[in-house]
Tab-separated table of C-alpha atoms (C1' of nucleotides) in Angstrom:
chain	number	residue	atom	x	y	z
A	1	MET	CA	0.107	-0.104	-0.007
A	2	LYS	CA	1.980	3.264	-1.122
A	3	HIS	CA	-0.081	4.767	-3.096
A	4	ASN	CA	-3.664	6.293	-1.689
A	5	THR	CA	-6.323	5.813	-3.800
A	6	GLN	CA	-10.273	7.538	-3.783
A	7	GLN	CA	-11.300	3.888	-3.939
A	8	ARG	CA	-9.437	2.688	-0.703
A	9	GLU	CA	-10.814	6.003	0.991
A	10	ALA	CA	-14.424	5.178	-0.191
A	11	ILE	CA	-14.468	2.013	1.373
A	12	LEU	CA	-12.612	2.944	4.651
A	13	LYS	CA	-15.022	5.397	4.997
A	14	CYS	CA	-17.667	3.152	4.583
A	15	LEU	CA	-16.607	0.672	7.264
A	16	LYS	CA	-16.106	3.673	9.730
A	17	SER	CA	-19.940	4.609	9.193
A	18	ALA	CA	-21.351	0.899	9.072
A	19	ARG	CA	-23.325	-0.117	11.643
A	20	GLY	CA	-22.084	-3.447	11.382
A	21	PRO	CA	-19.502	-5.588	9.261
A	22	LEU	CA	-20.691	-5.097	5.560
A	23	SER	CA	-20.286	-7.627	2.679
A	24	PRO	CA	-17.968	-7.103	0.174
A	25	ARG	CA	-21.195	-6.591	-2.246
A	26	GLU	CA	-22.412	-3.766	0.269
A	27	ILE	CA	-19.753	-1.999	0.521
A	28	LEU	CA	-19.316	-2.367	-3.632
A	29	GLU	CA	-22.622	-0.707	-3.937
A	30	ALA	CA	-21.881	1.670	-0.970
A	31	ALA	CA	-18.473	3.226	-2.025
A	32	GLY	CA	-19.622	2.734	-5.639
A	33	ARG	CA	-21.725	5.347	-5.339
A	34	GLU	CA	-18.594	8.065	-4.368
A	35	VAL	CA	-16.533	6.115	-6.607
A	36	PRO	CA	-18.770	5.081	-10.229
A	37	GLY	CA	-17.249	2.563	-11.448
A	38	LEU	CA	-15.836	0.359	-9.012
A	39	GLY	CA	-14.802	-2.543	-9.785
A	40	VAL	CA	-15.516	-6.313	-7.716
A	41	ALA	CA	-11.930	-6.799	-7.765
A	42	THR	CA	-10.779	-3.713	-6.569
A	43	VAL	CA	-13.158	-4.119	-3.601
A	44	TYR	CA	-11.337	-7.643	-2.966
A	45	ARG	CA	-8.324	-6.221	-3.044
A	46	ASN	CA	-8.414	-3.918	-0.652
A	47	LEU	CA	-10.489	-5.366	1.525
A	48	LYS	CA	-7.665	-7.898	1.774
A	49	LEU	CA	-5.329	-5.154	2.515
A	50	LEU	CA	-7.017	-3.130	4.795
A	51	VAL	CA	-7.325	-6.443	6.980
A	52	ARG	CA	-3.635	-7.291	6.271
A	53	GLU	CA	-2.723	-3.797	7.896
A	54	GLY	CA	-4.696	-3.897	10.535
A	55	LEU	CA	-7.864	-1.483	10.070
A	56	ALA	CA	-10.049	-3.830	8.537
A	57	THR	CA	-11.394	-6.799	10.234
A	58	GLU	CA	-12.998	-9.913	8.583
A	59	ILE	CA	-16.427	-11.224	10.267
A	60	VAL	CA	-17.845	-14.240	9.248
A	61	LEU	CA	-21.308	-15.186	10.195
A	62	PRO	CA	-22.481	-19.058	9.546
A	63	GLY	CA	-23.810	-19.777	5.958
A	64	GLN	CA	-22.443	-16.277	4.462
A	65	GLY	CA	-18.983	-14.947	2.788
A	66	SER	CA	-17.036	-12.765	5.163
A	67	ARG	CA	-18.018	-9.233	5.963
A	68	TYR	CA	-15.925	-6.477	6.994
A	69	GLU	CA	-16.175	-4.009	9.864
A	70	ILE	CA	-13.700	-1.263	10.940
A	71	SER	CA	-10.880	-2.694	13.251
A	72	GLY	CA	-10.424	-1.715	16.997
A	73	LEU	CA	-13.801	-2.305	18.258
A	74	ALA	CA	-13.978	-3.809	21.793
A	75	HIS	CA	-14.960	-6.869	22.172
A	76	HIS	CA	-18.746	-7.151	20.568
A	77	HIS	CA	-21.107	-9.843	19.261
A	78	HIS	CA	-23.536	-9.493	16.042
A	79	PHE	CA	-26.871	-9.457	15.331
A	80	GLN	CA	-28.785	-10.218	11.865
A	81	CYS	CA	-31.777	-9.006	10.418
A	82	ARG	CA	-33.464	-11.873	8.709
A	83	ASP	CA	-35.724	-9.732	7.008
A	84	CYS	CA	-33.046	-7.038	5.184
A	85	ARG	CA	-29.982	-9.265	6.215
A	86	MET	CA	-28.054	-6.548	7.513
A	87	VAL	CA	-26.002	-7.286	10.191
A	88	PHE	CA	-25.472	-5.282	13.764
A	89	CYS	CA	-22.949	-4.722	15.688
A	90	LEU	CA	-24.400	-5.398	19.480
A	91	GLU	CA	-22.201	-3.808	22.915
A	92	GLY	CA	-21.259	-5.978	25.859
A	93	CYS	CA	-21.000	-9.705	26.017
A	94	SER	CA	-23.162	-12.634	27.622
A	95	LYS	CA	-21.263	-13.632	30.947
A	96	GLY	CA	-20.892	-17.114	31.663
A	97	ILE	CA	-19.903	-18.257	28.336
A	98	ASP	CA	-16.607	-19.645	29.445
A	99	SER	CA	-18.630	-22.417	31.769
A	100	LEU	CA	-20.083	-23.891	28.726
A	101	ALA	CA	-16.839	-25.507	27.600
A	102	PRO	CA	-16.474	-28.635	28.614
A	103	ALA	CA	-13.784	-30.307	31.180
A	104	GLY	CA	-10.443	-30.771	29.474
A	105	PHE	CA	-11.524	-28.588	26.857
A	106	ILE	CA	-9.097	-25.503	26.316
A	107	LEU	CA	-11.751	-22.685	25.605
A	108	GLU	CA	-9.990	-19.868	23.334
A	109	GLU	CA	-12.415	-17.923	21.896
A	110	HIS	CA	-16.140	-17.680	21.263
A	111	ASP	CA	-19.041	-16.073	19.035
A	112	ILE	CA	-22.483	-15.460	19.579
A	113	VAL	CA	-24.722	-14.242	16.705
A	114	LEU	CA	-28.583	-13.065	17.330
A	115	TYR	CA	-31.080	-13.257	14.813
A	116	GLY	CA	-33.994	-11.515	14.530
A	117	ARG	CA	-36.108	-8.410	13.004
A	118	CYS	CA	-34.052	-5.198	13.282
A	119	ALA	CA	-35.721	-2.149	14.542
A	120	GLU	CA	-36.837	-0.953	10.979
A	121	CYS	CA	-37.718	-3.979	10.223
A	122	SER	CA	-39.735	-4.814	13.132
A	123	HIS	CA	-42.112	-2.547	11.960
A	124	GLY	CA	-40.388	0.603	12.896
C	1	MET	CA	-38.740	-42.231	1.636
C	2	LYS	CA	-40.469	-45.437	0.909
C	3	HIS	CA	-37.666	-47.891	1.061
C	4	ASN	CA	-35.447	-48.141	3.618
C	5	THR	CA	-31.533	-48.655	2.347
C	6	GLN	CA	-28.561	-49.691	4.266
C	7	GLN	CA	-27.159	-46.391	2.917
C	8	ARG	CA	-29.592	-44.401	4.872
C	9	GLU	CA	-29.440	-46.737	8.040
C	10	ALA	CA	-25.466	-46.522	8.029
C	11	ILE	CA	-26.009	-42.605	7.702
C	12	LEU	CA	-28.443	-42.452	10.497
C	13	LYS	CA	-26.649	-44.645	12.555
C	14	CYS	CA	-23.176	-42.027	12.254
C	15	LEU	CA	-25.373	-39.346	13.020
C	16	LYS	CA	-26.854	-41.213	16.099
C	17	SER	CA	-23.382	-42.099	17.498
C	18	ALA	CA	-22.086	-38.907	16.665
C	19	ARG	CA	-20.608	-36.128	19.491
C	20	GLY	CA	-21.208	-33.331	16.986
C	21	PRO	CA	-22.838	-32.796	13.841
C	22	LEU	CA	-20.887	-33.975	10.863
C	23	SER	CA	-19.772	-32.539	7.810
C	24	PRO	CA	-21.082	-34.353	4.657
C	25	ARG	CA	-17.217	-35.646	3.912
C	26	GLU	CA	-17.286	-37.016	7.568
C	27	ILE	CA	-20.670	-38.963	6.778
C	28	LEU	CA	-19.146	-40.567	3.905
C	29	GLU	CA	-16.224	-41.484	5.288
C	30	ALA	CA	-17.632	-42.904	8.812
C	31	ALA	CA	-20.724	-44.547	6.483
C	32	GLY	CA	-18.734	-45.592	4.122
C	33	ARG	CA	-17.029	-47.707	6.625
C	34	GLU	CA	-20.073	-49.852	6.414
C	35	VAL	CA	-21.348	-49.399	3.157
C	36	PRO	CA	-18.464	-49.232	0.593
C	37	GLY	CA	-18.185	-47.577	-2.427
C	38	LEU	CA	-21.048	-44.832	-0.951
C	39	GLY	CA	-21.208	-42.370	-2.980
C	40	VAL	CA	-21.073	-38.651	-2.260
C	41	ALA	CA	-24.335	-37.443	-3.906
C	42	THR	CA	-26.122	-40.253	-2.123
C	43	VAL	CA	-24.928	-38.904	1.343
C	44	TYR	CA	-26.256	-35.421	0.220
C	45	ARG	CA	-29.383	-36.854	-0.689
C	46	ASN	CA	-29.872	-38.659	2.368
C	47	LEU	CA	-28.981	-35.724	4.674
C	48	LYS	CA	-31.774	-33.700	2.514
C	49	LEU	CA	-33.867	-36.290	2.943
C	50	LEU	CA	-33.684	-36.833	6.503
C	51	VAL	CA	-33.632	-33.190	7.467
C	52	ARG	CA	-36.971	-32.783	5.612
C	53	GLU	CA	-38.387	-36.041	7.352
C	54	GLY	CA	-37.100	-34.205	10.434
C	55	LEU	CA	-34.924	-37.186	11.988
C	56	ALA	CA	-31.805	-34.654	11.489
C	57	THR	CA	-30.780	-31.003	11.740
C	58	GLU	CA	-28.430	-28.656	9.956
C	59	ILE	CA	-26.162	-26.998	11.383
C	60	VAL	CA	-24.225	-24.666	9.642
C	61	LEU	CA	-20.611	-22.747	11.300
C	62	PRO	CA	-19.188	-19.960	10.156
C	63	GLY	CA	-17.346	-19.962	7.609
C	64	GLN	CA	-18.132	-23.536	6.561
C	65	GLY	CA	-20.507	-25.889	4.671
C	66	SER	CA	-23.068	-27.557	6.514
C	67	ARG	CA	-22.943	-30.706	9.219
C	68	TYR	CA	-25.966	-32.624	10.434
C	69	GLU	CA	-26.388	-33.859	13.646
C	70	ILE	CA	-29.613	-36.040	15.294
C	71	SER	CA	-32.789	-34.187	15.672
C	72	GLY	CA	-34.592	-34.079	19.032
C	73	LEU	CA	-31.583	-32.979	21.118
C	74	ALA	CA	-32.645	-30.063	23.449
C	75	HIS	CA	-31.237	-26.491	22.951
C	76	HIS	CA	-27.603	-26.572	22.678
C	77	HIS	CA	-24.430	-25.186	21.331
C	78	HIS	CA	-21.115	-26.079	19.751
C	79	PHE	CA	-17.280	-25.984	20.287
C	80	GLN	CA	-14.997	-26.539	17.400
C	81	CYS	CA	-11.839	-27.779	17.693
C	82	ARG	CA	-8.958	-25.604	16.078
C	83	ASP	CA	-6.820	-28.546	15.836
C	84	CYS	CA	-8.727	-30.986	14.444
C	85	ARG	CA	-11.584	-29.280	13.236
C	86	MET	CA	-14.360	-31.799	15.012
C	87	VAL	CA	-17.550	-30.019	16.138
C	88	PHE	CA	-18.512	-31.216	19.569
C	89	CYS	CA	-22.428	-30.530	20.697
C	90	LEU	CA	-22.565	-28.311	24.427
C	91	GLU	CA	-24.808	-28.819	27.006
C	92	GLY	CA	-26.893	-25.828	28.353
C	93	CYS	CA	-26.735	-22.456	27.095
C	94	SER	CA	-25.590	-18.944	28.654
C	95	LYS	CA	-27.974	-16.597	30.202
C	96	GLY	CA	-28.094	-13.183	29.672
C	97	ILE	CA	-27.789	-13.512	25.800
C	98	ASP	CA	-31.430	-11.851	25.206
C	99	SER	CA	-30.245	-8.611	26.798
C	100	LEU	CA	-27.695	-8.229	23.810
C	101	ALA	CA	-30.312	-7.042	21.149
C	102	PRO	CA	-30.848	-3.649	21.267
C	103	ALA	CA	-33.787	-1.909	21.870
C	104	GLY	CA	-36.551	-2.295	19.384
C	105	PHE	CA	-35.053	-5.484	17.893
C	106	ILE	CA	-36.906	-8.350	18.031
C	107	LEU	CA	-34.587	-11.203	18.938
C	108	GLU	CA	-35.569	-14.629	17.160
C	109	GLU	CA	-32.852	-16.798	18.108
C	110	HIS	CA	-29.239	-17.203	18.636
C	111	ASP	CA	-25.968	-19.153	18.102
C	112	ILE	CA	-23.219	-19.792	20.039
C	113	VAL	CA	-19.838	-21.336	18.989
C	114	LEU	CA	-16.958	-22.024	21.457
C	115	TYR	CA	-13.360	-22.471	19.607
C	116	GLY	CA	-10.743	-23.853	21.014
C	117	ARG	CA	-8.939	-27.246	21.550
C	118	CYS	CA	-10.625	-30.436	22.390
C	119	ALA	CA	-9.948	-32.839	25.023
C	120	GLU	CA	-7.636	-35.184	22.998
C	121	CYS	CA	-6.097	-32.566	20.861
C	122	SER	CA	-5.389	-30.389	24.062
C	123	HIS	CA	-2.714	-33.222	24.846
C	124	GLY	CA	-4.954	-35.123	26.558
V	1	DA	C1'	5.822	17.740	-16.494
V	2	DT	C1'	7.726	12.935	-16.792
V	3	DT	C1'	7.863	8.590	-15.274
V	4	DA	C1'	8.378	4.462	-12.737
V	5	DA	C1'	5.650	2.072	-9.563
V	6	DA	C1'	0.785	0.860	-7.806
V	7	DA	C1'	-3.604	0.319	-8.309
V	8	DT	C1'	-7.501	-0.210	-10.927
V	9	DG	C1'	-11.709	-2.550	-13.837
V	10	DA	C1'	-13.270	-5.956	-17.131
V	11	DT	C1'	-13.446	-10.345	-17.591
V	12	DA	C1'	-11.763	-15.448	-17.610
V	13	DA	C1'	-10.371	-18.378	-13.572
V	14	DT	C1'	-10.602	-21.332	-9.733
V	15	DA	C1'	-12.532	-23.627	-5.678
V	16	DG	C1'	-15.295	-25.658	-2.869
V	17	DA	C1'	-19.600	-27.289	-1.942
V	18	DT	C1'	-23.944	-29.347	-3.281
V	19	DT	C1'	-27.197	-31.153	-7.041
V	20	DC	C1'	-28.231	-33.205	-11.465
V	21	DT	C1'	-28.083	-37.203	-14.793
V	22	DC	C1'	-28.985	-41.623	-16.091
V	23	DA	C1'	-27.516	-46.523	-16.400
V	24	DA	C1'	-27.226	-49.717	-13.203
V	25	DT	C1'	-28.951	-52.113	-9.176
V	26	DT	C1'	-31.885	-52.677	-4.615
V	27	DT	C1'	-36.079	-52.690	-2.122
V	28	DC	C1'	-40.383	-54.346	-1.175
V	29	DA	C1'	-45.169	-55.829	-1.550
V	30	DT	C1'	-47.075	-59.150	-4.589
Y	1	DA	C1'	-39.421	-65.513	-7.830
Y	2	DT	C1'	-41.220	-61.403	-10.200
Y	3	DG	C1'	-41.495	-56.165	-11.388
Y	4	DA	C1'	-42.427	-51.626	-10.867
Y	5	DA	C1'	-40.728	-47.755	-8.065
Y	6	DA	C1'	-37.374	-46.232	-5.605
Y	7	DT	C1'	-32.099	-45.277	-4.540
Y	8	DT	C1'	-27.260	-45.451	-6.090
Y	9	DG	C1'	-22.973	-44.256	-7.830
Y	10	DA	C1'	-19.817	-42.472	-10.948
Y	11	DG	C1'	-19.317	-38.073	-13.012
Y	12	DA	C1'	-20.417	-33.921	-15.172
Y	13	DA	C1'	-22.930	-29.495	-14.138
Y	14	DT	C1'	-24.029	-25.452	-11.360
Y	15	DC	C1'	-23.725	-22.480	-7.974
Y	16	DT	C1'	-21.478	-18.311	-5.397
Y	17	DA	C1'	-17.536	-16.381	-3.260
Y	18	DT	C1'	-13.592	-14.888	-4.320
Y	19	DT	C1'	-8.856	-14.425	-7.113
Y	20	DA	C1'	-6.004	-14.289	-10.970
Y	21	DT	C1'	-4.528	-11.661	-15.892
Y	22	DC	C1'	-3.715	-7.782	-17.939
Y	23	DA	C1'	-3.953	-3.953	-20.707
Y	24	DT	C1'	-5.148	0.877	-19.179
Y	25	DT	C1'	-5.225	4.581	-15.888
Y	26	DT	C1'	-3.759	6.753	-11.236
Y	27	DT	C1'	-0.262	8.484	-7.864
Y	28	DA	C1'	3.494	10.509	-6.277
Y	29	DA	C1'	8.624	11.451	-6.306
Y	30	DT	C1'	11.360	14.016	-9.157
DNA sequence: ATTAAAATGATAATAGATTCTCAATTTCAT
DNA sequence: ATGAAATTGAGAATCTATTATCATTTTAAT
């Protein structure tokens, strides 16, 4: 990453203003509004680059391709709306998760995903 | 599902004796030991069938293809070993998950996945 | 302004999982 | 034991997400 490009800036800006991790497609659409003609390959290339540089973090939910969110957020989990399919970052974390691991197992990490309807889609 | 086949029986038996959801590949290998020559298509066909009949349940972890476990188990979650990649069913569920949903959001379901080392791989 | 390196966009290519096709085999009611 | 219906196995085909290719454009140091 030697040169700054408007494409990369636009992608980063998207991630910063998002309420949750975005899919490459969502990023293509959003950043494409700022940089017309933006191509898929560029989105993927830059996401990979941003992750490598530590500026973005890859988020994977069950049954879907990777999403990306801005790095540096505190430990948190996600909520996916079953209507609009959007993913939102949540705050905090449920206690007592560690106790779910069976004896003899070493727990290193955990993921929690909530599913339901977001405020808008729950007819807000 | 009009005819019972040894293939289907073998697949079902695998699911019943497993400690967690199995991938089609794992099932192919395990059931293939009982029914030599077992084909992938047959595994997929029967899994689909078993799910339709309510005998098996599809489980999807982040970044991986579907796995299948026997139906009827109580609410539970899973642990994936980062070494052997095997997935294990856990018991119980962490309290307070519901409180993670933001105001205005309707929570319908949740998934929890723990990652780490299973008893065997943690050098047991 | 010039230029070499970096980055882009269009599209082809790849990869992995799952499904389809179809001839051959198996199941089970008779 | 027989035969129609169901199922199977091998391999081709499909689908989706991501990556590679490459000619063209952009960046930024000079």
